[in-house]
Amino acid sequence: MDELPDCPKCHSDCVYEDGLMLVCPVCAHEWSKDQVAIDSDAKPVTRDSNSNILEDGDDVVVIKDLKVKGSSSVVKVSTKVKNIRLVDGDHDIDCKIPGIGQMGLKSIFVKKG
């Protein structure tokens, strides 16, 4: 039996074949065997709350009040953040927020502005 690739979405090794598709039971991601070869060279894509693709230098708008950890400050809804930088990790975006300073944001709490 040949070695099955890890899940490209959650990197789990619990992948199984279902007909022509590969399925990950951990995150329910399905993909074809042919797609593995194509996706192995692709860069990870970061998307905002509306599934728009984000890139370095984009401007975004915060869609939810966010508490700043270790401070009593709050990032208010509709705060505009300019010139974002995408990074790896659980916080996808590094940015400088006016009045607060440098901070990391998750892409699910912003929309492209």
Short mmCIF file of C-alpha atoms in Angstrom, two decimals:
data_model
loop_
_atom_site.label_atom_id
_atom_site.label_comp_id
_atom_site.label_asym_id
_atom_site.label_seq_id
_atom_site.Cartn_x
_atom_site.Cartn_y
_atom_site.Cartn_z
CA MET A 1 0.00 0.00 0.00
CA ASP A 2 1.36 3.40 -0.92
CA GLU A 3 1.81 6.20 1.62
CA LEU A 4 -1.07 8.70 1.73
CA PRO A 5 -0.17 12.40 2.06
CA ASP A 6 -1.05 14.46 5.13
CA CYS A 7 -4.14 16.69 5.00
CA PRO A 8 -3.22 20.02 3.33
CA LYS A 9 -5.70 21.89 5.54
CA CYS A 10 -4.97 20.63 9.09
CA HIS A 11 -1.83 18.50 8.43
CA SER A 12 -3.35 15.43 10.08
CA ASP A 13 -1.96 12.03 9.10
CA CYS A 14 -5.34 10.24 9.54
CA VAL A 15 -6.19 10.45 5.82
CA TYR A 16 -8.12 7.74 3.98
CA GLU A 17 -9.23 7.08 0.40
CA ASP A 18 -12.87 7.31 -0.64
CA GLY A 19 -13.08 6.35 -4.28
CA LEU A 20 -11.03 8.90 -6.21
CA MET A 21 -10.94 11.37 -3.32
CA LEU A 22 -8.77 11.63 -0.23
CA VAL A 23 -10.64 12.52 2.97
CA CYS A 24 -9.46 13.87 6.32
CA PRO A 25 -11.74 12.74 9.18
CA VAL A 26 -10.33 15.41 11.51
CA CYS A 27 -11.38 18.51 9.54
CA ALA A 28 -13.65 16.88 6.88
CA HIS A 29 -11.49 18.26 4.03
CA GLU A 30 -11.77 16.37 0.73
CA TRP A 31 -9.36 16.63 -2.21
CA SER A 32 -8.31 14.61 -5.22
CA LYS A 33 -5.01 12.76 -5.55
CA ASP A 34 -4.07 14.97 -8.50
CA GLN A 35 -4.55 18.11 -6.43
CA VAL A 36 -1.82 17.03 -3.98
CA ALA A 37 0.92 17.49 -6.57
CA ILE A 38 -0.42 20.90 -7.61
CA ASP A 39 -0.92 22.21 -4.06
CA SER A 40 2.47 21.13 -2.74
CA ASP A 41 4.13 24.10 -4.50
CA ALA A 42 1.40 26.63 -3.68
CA LYS A 43 1.74 29.30 -1.00
CA PRO A 44 -0.83 29.27 1.79
CA VAL A 45 -3.70 31.68 1.13
CA THR A 46 -5.07 33.93 3.86
CA ARG A 47 -8.72 34.94 3.56
CA ASP A 48 -10.78 37.51 5.44
CA SER A 49 -14.23 36.99 6.98
CA ASN A 50 -15.88 37.35 3.56
CA SER A 51 -13.47 34.87 1.90
CA ASN A 52 -11.57 37.58 0.02
CA ILE A 53 -7.89 36.81 -0.46
CA LEU A 54 -5.62 39.03 1.65
CA GLU A 55 -2.12 40.08 0.59
CA ASP A 56 0.73 42.01 2.19
CA GLY A 57 0.05 45.76 2.13
CA ASP A 58 -3.76 45.48 2.00
CA ASP A 59 -6.02 47.70 4.07
CA VAL A 60 -8.60 45.96 6.28
CA VAL A 61 -11.48 46.91 8.60
CA VAL A 62 -12.14 45.21 11.97
CA ILE A 63 -15.63 43.63 12.06
CA LYS A 64 -15.90 42.89 15.79
CA ASP A 65 -14.88 44.61 19.05
CA LEU A 66 -11.61 42.96 20.09
CA LYS A 67 -10.17 43.10 23.60
CA VAL A 68 -6.44 43.72 23.72
CA LYS A 69 -4.83 41.03 25.85
CA GLY A 70 -3.03 42.45 28.90
CA SER A 71 -4.65 45.85 28.57
CA SER A 72 -7.98 47.55 29.13
CA SER A 73 -7.97 48.81 25.52
CA VAL A 74 -10.47 47.64 22.92
CA VAL A 75 -10.16 47.66 19.15
CA LYS A 76 -13.56 48.99 18.07
CA VAL A 77 -15.69 47.79 15.17
CA SER A 78 -14.90 49.53 11.85
CA THR A 79 -11.34 50.43 12.90
CA LYS A 80 -9.34 50.79 9.68
CA VAL A 81 -5.96 49.09 9.61
CA LYS A 82 -3.57 50.03 6.81
CA ASN A 83 -0.62 48.17 5.33
CA ILE A 84 -1.04 44.73 6.91
CA ARG A 85 1.66 42.06 6.88
CA LEU A 86 0.73 38.37 6.61
CA VAL A 87 2.60 35.95 8.88
CA ASP A 88 2.46 32.27 9.78
CA GLY A 89 0.91 31.33 13.10
CA ASP A 90 -2.49 31.46 14.75
CA HIS A 91 -2.66 35.24 14.30
CA ASP A 92 -2.44 35.67 10.52
CA ILE A 93 -1.94 39.44 10.38
CA ASP A 94 0.70 41.74 11.89
CA CYS A 95 -0.31 45.38 11.84
CA LYS A 96 -0.13 48.72 13.59
CA ILE A 97 -3.48 49.93 14.91
CA PRO A 98 -3.87 53.69 15.42
CA GLY A 99 -4.02 54.55 19.12
CA ILE A 100 -3.02 51.05 20.25
CA GLY A 101 0.21 50.11 18.47
CA GLN A 102 1.68 46.93 17.00
CA MET A 103 -0.55 43.88 17.27
CA GLY A 104 -1.47 40.55 15.73
CA LEU A 105 -4.98 39.88 14.39
CA LYS A 106 -6.79 36.81 13.18
CA SER A 107 -8.05 37.12 9.63
CA ILE A 108 -11.57 35.99 10.62
CA PHE A 109 -12.09 39.30 12.48
CA VAL A 110 -11.33 41.58 9.52
CA LYS A 111 -12.72 42.31 6.09
CA LYS A 112 -10.86 43.75 3.14
CA GLY A 113 -11.36 47.49 3.04
#
